[in-house]
PDB file of C-alpha atoms in Angstrom:
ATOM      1  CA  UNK O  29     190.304 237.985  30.569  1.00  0.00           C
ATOM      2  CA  UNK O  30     189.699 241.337  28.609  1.00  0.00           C
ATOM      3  CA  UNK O  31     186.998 243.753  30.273  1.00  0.00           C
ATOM      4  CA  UNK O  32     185.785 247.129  29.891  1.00  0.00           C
ATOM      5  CA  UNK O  33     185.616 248.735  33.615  1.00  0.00           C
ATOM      6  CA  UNK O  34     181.511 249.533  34.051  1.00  0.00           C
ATOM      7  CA  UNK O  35     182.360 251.560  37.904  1.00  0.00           C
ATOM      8  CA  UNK O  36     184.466 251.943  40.371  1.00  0.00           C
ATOM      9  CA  UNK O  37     184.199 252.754  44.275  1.00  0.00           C
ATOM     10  CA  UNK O  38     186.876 253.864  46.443  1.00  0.00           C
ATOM     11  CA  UNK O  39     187.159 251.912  49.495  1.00  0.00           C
ATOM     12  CA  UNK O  40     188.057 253.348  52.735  1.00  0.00           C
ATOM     13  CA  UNK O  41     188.283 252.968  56.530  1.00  0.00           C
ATOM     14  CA  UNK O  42     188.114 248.919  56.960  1.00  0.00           C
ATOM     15  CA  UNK O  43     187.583 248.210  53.826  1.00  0.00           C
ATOM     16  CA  UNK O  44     191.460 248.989  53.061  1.00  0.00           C
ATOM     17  CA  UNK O  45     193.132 248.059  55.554  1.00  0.00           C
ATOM     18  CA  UNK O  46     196.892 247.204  54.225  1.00  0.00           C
ATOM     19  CA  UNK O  47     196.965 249.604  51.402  1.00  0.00           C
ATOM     20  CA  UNK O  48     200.298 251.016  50.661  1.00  0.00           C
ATOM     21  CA  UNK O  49     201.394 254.541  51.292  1.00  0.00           C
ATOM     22  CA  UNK O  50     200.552 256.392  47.540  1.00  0.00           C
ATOM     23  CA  UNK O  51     197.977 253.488  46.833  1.00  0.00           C
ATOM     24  CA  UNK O  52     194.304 253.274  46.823  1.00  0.00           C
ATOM     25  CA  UNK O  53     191.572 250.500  46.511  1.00  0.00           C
ATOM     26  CA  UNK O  54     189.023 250.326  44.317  1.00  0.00           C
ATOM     27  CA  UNK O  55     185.957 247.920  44.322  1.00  0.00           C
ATOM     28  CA  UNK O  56     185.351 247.701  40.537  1.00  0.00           C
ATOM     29  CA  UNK O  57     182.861 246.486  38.081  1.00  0.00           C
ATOM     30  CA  UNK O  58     183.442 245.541  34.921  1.00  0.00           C
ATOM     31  CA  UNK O  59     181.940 244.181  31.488  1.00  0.00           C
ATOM     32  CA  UNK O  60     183.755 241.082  30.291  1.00  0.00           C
ATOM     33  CA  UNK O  61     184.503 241.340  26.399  1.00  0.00           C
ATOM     34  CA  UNK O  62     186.629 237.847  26.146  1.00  0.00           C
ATOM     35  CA  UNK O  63     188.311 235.540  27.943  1.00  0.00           C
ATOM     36  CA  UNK O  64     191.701 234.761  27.189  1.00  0.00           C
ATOM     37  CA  UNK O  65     192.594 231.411  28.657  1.00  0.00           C
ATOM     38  CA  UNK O  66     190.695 229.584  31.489  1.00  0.00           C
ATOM     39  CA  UNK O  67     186.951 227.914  32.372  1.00  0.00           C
ATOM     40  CA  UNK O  68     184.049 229.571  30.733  1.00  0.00           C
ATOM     41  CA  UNK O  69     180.675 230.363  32.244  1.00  0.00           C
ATOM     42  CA  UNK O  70     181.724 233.361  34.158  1.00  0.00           C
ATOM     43  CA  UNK O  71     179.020 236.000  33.667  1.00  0.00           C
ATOM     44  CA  UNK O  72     178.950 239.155  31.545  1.00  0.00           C
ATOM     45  CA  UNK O  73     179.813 241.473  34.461  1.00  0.00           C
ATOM     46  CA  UNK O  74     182.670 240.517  36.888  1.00  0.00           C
ATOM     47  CA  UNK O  75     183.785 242.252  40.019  1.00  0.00           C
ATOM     48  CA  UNK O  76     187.219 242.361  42.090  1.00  0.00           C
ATOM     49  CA  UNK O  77     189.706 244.594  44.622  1.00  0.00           C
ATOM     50  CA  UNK O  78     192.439 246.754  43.143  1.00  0.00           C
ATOM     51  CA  UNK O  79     195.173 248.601  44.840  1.00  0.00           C
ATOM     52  CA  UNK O  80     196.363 251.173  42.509  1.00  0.00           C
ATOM     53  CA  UNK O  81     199.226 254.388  42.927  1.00  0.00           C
ATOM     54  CA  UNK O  82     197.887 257.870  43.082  1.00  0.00           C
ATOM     55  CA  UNK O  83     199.365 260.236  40.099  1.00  0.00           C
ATOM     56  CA  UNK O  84     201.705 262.804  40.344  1.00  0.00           C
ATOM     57  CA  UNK O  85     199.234 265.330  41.423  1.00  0.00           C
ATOM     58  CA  UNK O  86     198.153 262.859  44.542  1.00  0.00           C
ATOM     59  CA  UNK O  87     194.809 262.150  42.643  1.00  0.00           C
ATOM     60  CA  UNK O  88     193.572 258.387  42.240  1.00  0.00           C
ATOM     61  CA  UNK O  89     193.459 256.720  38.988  1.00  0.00           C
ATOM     62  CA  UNK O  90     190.743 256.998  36.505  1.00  0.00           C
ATOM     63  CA  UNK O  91     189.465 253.325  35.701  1.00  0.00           C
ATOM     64  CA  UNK O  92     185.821 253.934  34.412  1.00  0.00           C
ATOM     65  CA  UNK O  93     185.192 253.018  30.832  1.00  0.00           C
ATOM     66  CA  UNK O  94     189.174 251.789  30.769  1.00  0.00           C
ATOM     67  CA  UNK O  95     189.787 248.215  28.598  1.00  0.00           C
ATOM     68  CA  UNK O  96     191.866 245.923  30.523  1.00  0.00           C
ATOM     69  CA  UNK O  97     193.501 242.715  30.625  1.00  0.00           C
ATOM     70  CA  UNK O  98     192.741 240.708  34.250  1.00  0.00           C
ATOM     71  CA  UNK O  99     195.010 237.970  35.705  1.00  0.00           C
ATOM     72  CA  UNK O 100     192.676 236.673  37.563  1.00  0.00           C
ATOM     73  CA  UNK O 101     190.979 233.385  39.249  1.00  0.00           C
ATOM     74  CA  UNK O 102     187.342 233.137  40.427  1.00  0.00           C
ATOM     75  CA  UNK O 103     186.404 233.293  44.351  1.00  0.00           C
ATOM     76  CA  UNK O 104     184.386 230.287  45.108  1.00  0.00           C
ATOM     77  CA  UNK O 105     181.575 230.223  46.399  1.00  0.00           C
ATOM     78  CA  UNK O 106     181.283 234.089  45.096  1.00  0.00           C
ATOM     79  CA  UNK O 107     179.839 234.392  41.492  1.00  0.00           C
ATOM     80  CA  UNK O 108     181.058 236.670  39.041  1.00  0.00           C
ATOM     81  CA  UNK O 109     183.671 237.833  41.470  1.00  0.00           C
ATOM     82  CA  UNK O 110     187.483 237.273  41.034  1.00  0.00           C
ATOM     83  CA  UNK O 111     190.453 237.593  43.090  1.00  0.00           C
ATOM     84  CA  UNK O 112     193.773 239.259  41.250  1.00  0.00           C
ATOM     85  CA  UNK O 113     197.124 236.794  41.300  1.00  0.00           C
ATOM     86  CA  UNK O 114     199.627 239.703  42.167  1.00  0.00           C
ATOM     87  CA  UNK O 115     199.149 243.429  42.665  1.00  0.00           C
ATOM     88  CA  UNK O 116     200.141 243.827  38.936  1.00  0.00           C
ATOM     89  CA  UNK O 117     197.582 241.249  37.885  1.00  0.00           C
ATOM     90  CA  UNK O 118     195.476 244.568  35.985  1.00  0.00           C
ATOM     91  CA  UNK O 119     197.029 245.437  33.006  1.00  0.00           C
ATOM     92  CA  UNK O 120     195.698 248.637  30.568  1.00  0.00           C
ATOM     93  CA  UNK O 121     194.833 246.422  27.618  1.00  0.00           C
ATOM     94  CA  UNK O 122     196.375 247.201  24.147  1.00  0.00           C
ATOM     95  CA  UNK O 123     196.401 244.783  21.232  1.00  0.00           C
ATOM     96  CA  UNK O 124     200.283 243.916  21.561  1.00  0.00           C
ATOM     97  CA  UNK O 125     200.014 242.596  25.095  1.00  0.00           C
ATOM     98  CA  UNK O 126     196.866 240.967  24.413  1.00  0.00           C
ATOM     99  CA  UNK O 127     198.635 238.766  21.742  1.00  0.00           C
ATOM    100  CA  UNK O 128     201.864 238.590  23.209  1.00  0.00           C
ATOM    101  CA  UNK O 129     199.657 237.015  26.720  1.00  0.00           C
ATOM    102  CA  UNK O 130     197.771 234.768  23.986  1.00  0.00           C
ATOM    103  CA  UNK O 131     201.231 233.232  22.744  1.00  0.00           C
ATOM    104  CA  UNK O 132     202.406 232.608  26.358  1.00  0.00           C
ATOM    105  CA  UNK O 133     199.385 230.920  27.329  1.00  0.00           C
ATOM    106  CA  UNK O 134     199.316 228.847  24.515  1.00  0.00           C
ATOM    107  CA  UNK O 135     202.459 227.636  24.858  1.00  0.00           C
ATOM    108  CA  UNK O 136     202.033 227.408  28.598  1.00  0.00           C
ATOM    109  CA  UNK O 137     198.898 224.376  27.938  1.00  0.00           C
ATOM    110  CA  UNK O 138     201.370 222.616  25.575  1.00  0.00           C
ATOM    111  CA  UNK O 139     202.444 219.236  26.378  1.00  0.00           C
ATOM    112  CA  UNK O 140     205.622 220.609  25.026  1.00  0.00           C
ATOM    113  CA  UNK O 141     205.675 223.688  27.371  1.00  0.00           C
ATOM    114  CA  UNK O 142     209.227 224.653  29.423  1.00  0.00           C
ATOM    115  CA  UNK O 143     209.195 223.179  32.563  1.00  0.00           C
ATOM    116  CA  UNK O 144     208.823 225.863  35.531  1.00  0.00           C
ATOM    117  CA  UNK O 145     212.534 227.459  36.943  1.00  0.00           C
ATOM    118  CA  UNK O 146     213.246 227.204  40.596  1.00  0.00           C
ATOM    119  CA  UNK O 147     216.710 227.203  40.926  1.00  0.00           C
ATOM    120  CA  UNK O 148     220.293 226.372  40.072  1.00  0.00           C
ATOM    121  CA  UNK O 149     221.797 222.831  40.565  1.00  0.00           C
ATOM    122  CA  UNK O 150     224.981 222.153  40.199  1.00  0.00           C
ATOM    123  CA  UNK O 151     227.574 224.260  37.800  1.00  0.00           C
ATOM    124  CA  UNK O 152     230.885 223.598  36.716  1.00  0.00           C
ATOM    125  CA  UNK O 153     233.535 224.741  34.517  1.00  0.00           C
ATOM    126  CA  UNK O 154     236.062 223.441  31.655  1.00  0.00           C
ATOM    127  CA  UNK O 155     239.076 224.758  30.748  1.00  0.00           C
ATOM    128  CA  UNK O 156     240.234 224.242  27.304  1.00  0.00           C
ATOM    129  CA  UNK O 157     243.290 223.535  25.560  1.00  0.00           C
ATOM    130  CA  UNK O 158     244.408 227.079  25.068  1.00  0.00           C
ATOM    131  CA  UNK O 159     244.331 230.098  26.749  1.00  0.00           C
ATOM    132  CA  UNK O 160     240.401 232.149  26.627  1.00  0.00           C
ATOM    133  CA  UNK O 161     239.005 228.830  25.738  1.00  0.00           C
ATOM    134  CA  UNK O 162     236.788 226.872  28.040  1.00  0.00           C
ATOM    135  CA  UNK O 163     232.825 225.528  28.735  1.00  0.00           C
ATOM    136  CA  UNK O 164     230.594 226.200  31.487  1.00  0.00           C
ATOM    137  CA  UNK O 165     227.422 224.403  32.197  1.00  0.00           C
ATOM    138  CA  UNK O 166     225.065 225.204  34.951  1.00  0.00           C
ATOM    139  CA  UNK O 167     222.233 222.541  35.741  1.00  0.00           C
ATOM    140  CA  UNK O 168     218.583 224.240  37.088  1.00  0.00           C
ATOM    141  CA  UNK O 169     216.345 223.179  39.139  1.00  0.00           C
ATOM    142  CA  UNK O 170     212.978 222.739  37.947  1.00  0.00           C
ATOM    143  CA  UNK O 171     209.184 222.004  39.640  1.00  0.00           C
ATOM    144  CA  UNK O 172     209.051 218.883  38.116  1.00  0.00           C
ATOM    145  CA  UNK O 173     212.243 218.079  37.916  1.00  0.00           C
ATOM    146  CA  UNK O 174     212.542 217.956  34.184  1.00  0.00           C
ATOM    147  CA  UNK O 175     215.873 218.806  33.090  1.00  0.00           C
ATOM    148  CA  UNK O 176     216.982 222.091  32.108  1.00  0.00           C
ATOM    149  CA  UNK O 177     220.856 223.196  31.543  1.00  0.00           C
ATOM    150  CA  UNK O 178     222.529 226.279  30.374  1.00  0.00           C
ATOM    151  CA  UNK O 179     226.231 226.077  28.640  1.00  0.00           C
ATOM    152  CA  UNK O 180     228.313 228.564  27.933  1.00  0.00           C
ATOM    153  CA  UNK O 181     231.053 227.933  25.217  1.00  0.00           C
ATOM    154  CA  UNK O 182     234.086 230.621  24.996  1.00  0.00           C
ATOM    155  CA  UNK O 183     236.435 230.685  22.318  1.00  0.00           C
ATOM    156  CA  UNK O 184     239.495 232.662  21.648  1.00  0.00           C
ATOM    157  CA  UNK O 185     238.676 235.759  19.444  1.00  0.00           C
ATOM    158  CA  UNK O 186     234.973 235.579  19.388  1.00  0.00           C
ATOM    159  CA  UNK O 187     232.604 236.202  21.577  1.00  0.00           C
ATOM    160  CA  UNK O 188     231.214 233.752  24.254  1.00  0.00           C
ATOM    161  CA  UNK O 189     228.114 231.637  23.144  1.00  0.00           C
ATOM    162  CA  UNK O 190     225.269 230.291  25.745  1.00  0.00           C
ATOM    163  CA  UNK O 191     222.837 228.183  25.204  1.00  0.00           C
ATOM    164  CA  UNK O 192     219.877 226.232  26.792  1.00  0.00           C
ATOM    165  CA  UNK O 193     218.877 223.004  26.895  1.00  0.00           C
ATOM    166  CA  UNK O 194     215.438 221.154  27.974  1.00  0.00           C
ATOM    167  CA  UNK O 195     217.115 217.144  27.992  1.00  0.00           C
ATOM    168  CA  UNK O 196     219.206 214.782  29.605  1.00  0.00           C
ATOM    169  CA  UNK O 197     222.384 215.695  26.939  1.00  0.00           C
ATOM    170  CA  UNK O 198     223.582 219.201  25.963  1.00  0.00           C
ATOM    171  CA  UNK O 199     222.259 220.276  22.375  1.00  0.00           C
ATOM    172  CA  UNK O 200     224.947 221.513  20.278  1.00  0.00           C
ATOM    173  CA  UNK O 201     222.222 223.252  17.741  1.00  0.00           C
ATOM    174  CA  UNK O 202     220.252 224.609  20.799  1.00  0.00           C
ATOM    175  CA  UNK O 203     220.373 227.981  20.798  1.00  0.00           C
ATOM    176  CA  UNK O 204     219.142 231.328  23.583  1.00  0.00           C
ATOM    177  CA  UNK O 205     215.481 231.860  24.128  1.00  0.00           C
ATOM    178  CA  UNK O 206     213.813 233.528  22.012  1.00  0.00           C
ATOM    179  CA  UNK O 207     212.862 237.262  23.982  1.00  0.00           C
ATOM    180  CA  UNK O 208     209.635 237.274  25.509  1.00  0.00           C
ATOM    181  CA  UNK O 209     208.813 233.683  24.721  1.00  0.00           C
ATOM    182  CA  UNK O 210     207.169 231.224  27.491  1.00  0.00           C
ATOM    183  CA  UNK O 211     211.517 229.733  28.341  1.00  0.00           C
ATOM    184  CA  UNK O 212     212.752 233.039  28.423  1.00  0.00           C
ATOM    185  CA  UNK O 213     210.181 234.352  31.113  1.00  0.00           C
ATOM    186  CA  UNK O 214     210.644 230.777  33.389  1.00  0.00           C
ATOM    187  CA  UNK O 215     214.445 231.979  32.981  1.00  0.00           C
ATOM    188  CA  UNK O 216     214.600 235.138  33.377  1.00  0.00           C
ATOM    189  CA  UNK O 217     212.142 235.468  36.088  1.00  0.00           C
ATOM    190  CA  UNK O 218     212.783 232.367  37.995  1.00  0.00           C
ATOM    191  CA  UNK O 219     217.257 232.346  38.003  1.00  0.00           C
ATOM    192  CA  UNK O 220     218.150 234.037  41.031  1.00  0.00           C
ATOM    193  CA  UNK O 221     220.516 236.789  40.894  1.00  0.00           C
ATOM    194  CA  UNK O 222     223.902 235.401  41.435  1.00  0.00           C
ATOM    195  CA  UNK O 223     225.167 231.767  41.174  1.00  0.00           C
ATOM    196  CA  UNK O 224     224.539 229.777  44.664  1.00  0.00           C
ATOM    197  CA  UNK O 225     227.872 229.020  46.332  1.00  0.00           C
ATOM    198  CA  UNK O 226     226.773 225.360  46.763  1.00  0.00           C
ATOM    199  CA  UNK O 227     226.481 225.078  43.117  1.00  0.00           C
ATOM    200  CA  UNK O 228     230.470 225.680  42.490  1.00  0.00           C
ATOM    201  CA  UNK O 229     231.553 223.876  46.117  1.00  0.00           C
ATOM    202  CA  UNK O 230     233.175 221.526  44.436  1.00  0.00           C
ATOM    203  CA  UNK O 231     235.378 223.450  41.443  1.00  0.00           C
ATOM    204  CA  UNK O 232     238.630 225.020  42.077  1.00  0.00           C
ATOM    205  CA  UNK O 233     239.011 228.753  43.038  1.00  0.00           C
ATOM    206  CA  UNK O 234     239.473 229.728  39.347  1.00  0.00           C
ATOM    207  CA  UNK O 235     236.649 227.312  37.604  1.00  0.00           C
ATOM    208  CA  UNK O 236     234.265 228.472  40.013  1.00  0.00           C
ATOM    209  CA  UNK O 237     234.824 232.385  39.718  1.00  0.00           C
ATOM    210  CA  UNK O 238     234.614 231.412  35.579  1.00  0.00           C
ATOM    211  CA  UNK O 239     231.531 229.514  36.385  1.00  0.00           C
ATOM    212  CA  UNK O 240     230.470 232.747  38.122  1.00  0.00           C
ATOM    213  CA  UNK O 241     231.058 235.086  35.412  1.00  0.00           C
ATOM    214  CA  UNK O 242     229.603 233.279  32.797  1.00  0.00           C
ATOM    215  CA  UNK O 243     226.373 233.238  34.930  1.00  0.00           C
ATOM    216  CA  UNK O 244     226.189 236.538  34.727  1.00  0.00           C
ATOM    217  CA  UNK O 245     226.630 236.534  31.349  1.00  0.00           C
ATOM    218  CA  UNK O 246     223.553 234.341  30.583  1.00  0.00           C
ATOM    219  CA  UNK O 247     221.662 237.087  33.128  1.00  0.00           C
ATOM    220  CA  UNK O 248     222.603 239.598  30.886  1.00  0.00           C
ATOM    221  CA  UNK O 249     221.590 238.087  27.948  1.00  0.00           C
ATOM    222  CA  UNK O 250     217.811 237.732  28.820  1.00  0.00           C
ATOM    223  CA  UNK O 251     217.646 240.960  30.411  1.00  0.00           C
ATOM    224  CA  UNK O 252     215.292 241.629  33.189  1.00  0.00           C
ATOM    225  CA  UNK O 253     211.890 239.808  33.549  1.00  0.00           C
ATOM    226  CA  UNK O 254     209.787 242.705  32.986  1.00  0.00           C
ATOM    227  CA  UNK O 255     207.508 241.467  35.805  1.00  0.00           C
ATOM    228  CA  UNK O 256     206.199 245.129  36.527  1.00  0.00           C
ATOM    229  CA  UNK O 257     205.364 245.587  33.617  1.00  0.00           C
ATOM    230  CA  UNK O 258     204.165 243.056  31.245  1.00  0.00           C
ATOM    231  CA  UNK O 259     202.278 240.731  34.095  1.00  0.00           C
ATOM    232  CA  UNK O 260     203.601 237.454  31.913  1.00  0.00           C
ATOM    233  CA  UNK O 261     205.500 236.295  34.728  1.00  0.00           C
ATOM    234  CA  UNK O 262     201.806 235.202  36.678  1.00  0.00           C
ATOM    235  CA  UNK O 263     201.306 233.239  34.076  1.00  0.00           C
ATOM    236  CA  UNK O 264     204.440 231.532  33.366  1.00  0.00           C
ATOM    237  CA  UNK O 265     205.377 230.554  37.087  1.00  0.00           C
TER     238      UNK O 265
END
């Protein structure tokens, strides 16, 4: 949802208890001007807890009369007052991020939606008939076990190709995800870091070290997830 922050009250003592060193909490009130995605009937004025860095100069954060974008779900029982997903669940609201969370969301409720990433499968790599040639394709793991595969395609002389794709057989015409799109954050926020060594067990020293590096060439490809900074990532996990 979109509000505009009414006041704010630093809490202290008890009331914030596991802050981090550098952080503060905030009790705020806000006005909500839309909601983005989600149930409607919350009222015009919403409350919730924010941890928040001090600035350079040690001094908190200035939040009254700021527009911002929540990530948020409502605390039952508790009217009008909502609990953050993650610590970067507030975002300063600006008209870019507002339509770029839009897109994401939309495409999140769509029966045709990416399924959510949770791992890597099984990978293994193909050598082909001449020397710099070969194939690589690394099977994910997904929460409801819908399939998902990347393949990587090298050829001599030009550079290597990867692609994904969301179905039982490889797509020839499927392509990388577009950047910022609902596939590319489930990807690039939900591969781990380096290729499991249970996912090459059973390939030979050098298709396994191939299968390896061309994992790391998909992770380069979508870049980092941008999780501390965008806040997409709580809403496409």
């Amino acid at each position: 949802m979109i509000v505009t922050v009414r006041n704010t009250i630093r809490l202290k003592g008890p009331d914030a208890v596991g802050v981090a060193p550098g952080y503060v909490r905030f009790y705020v009130e806000g006005d909500v001007d839309a909601l983005i995605a989600g149930r409607s009937g919350l009222p015009g004025t919403v409350s919730w807890l924010v941890d928040m860095p001090l600035d350079a100069a040690n001094h908190p954060p200035k939040l009254k009369k700021q527009k911002l974008i929540l990530l948020s779900r409502p605390i039952p029982g508790k009217p009008g007052t909502l609990q953050l997903v993650s610590r970067k669940a507030q975002l300063a609201w600006t008209p870019e991020r507002e339509q770029r969370l839009r897109a994401i969301l939309s495409e999140a409720n769509s029966p045709s939606a990416p399924p959510v990433v949770t791992g890597v499968g099984h990978a293994f790599h193909v050598a082909g008939s001449i020397p710099g040639e070969g194939e690589t394709q690394i099977f994910l793991k997904t929460a409801d076990n819908r399939p998902v595969s990347l393949n990587v395609q090298r050829h001599p002389g030009e550079d290597p190709r990867w692609s994904v794709s969301l179905g039982e057989i490889v797509d020839d015409q499927a392509a990388a995800p577009k950047h910022e799109t609902l596939l590319w954050y489930r990807l690039a926020c939900g591969l781990p870091s380096t290729l499991p060594d249970d996912a090459v067990a059973d390939q030979a020293v050098d298709d396994a070290a191939q299968a390896r590096d061309d994992y790391r060439l998909v992770l380069k490809g979508l870049g980092p997830c941008g999780r501390t900074t965008s806040g997409a990532d709580a809403v496409a996990n």
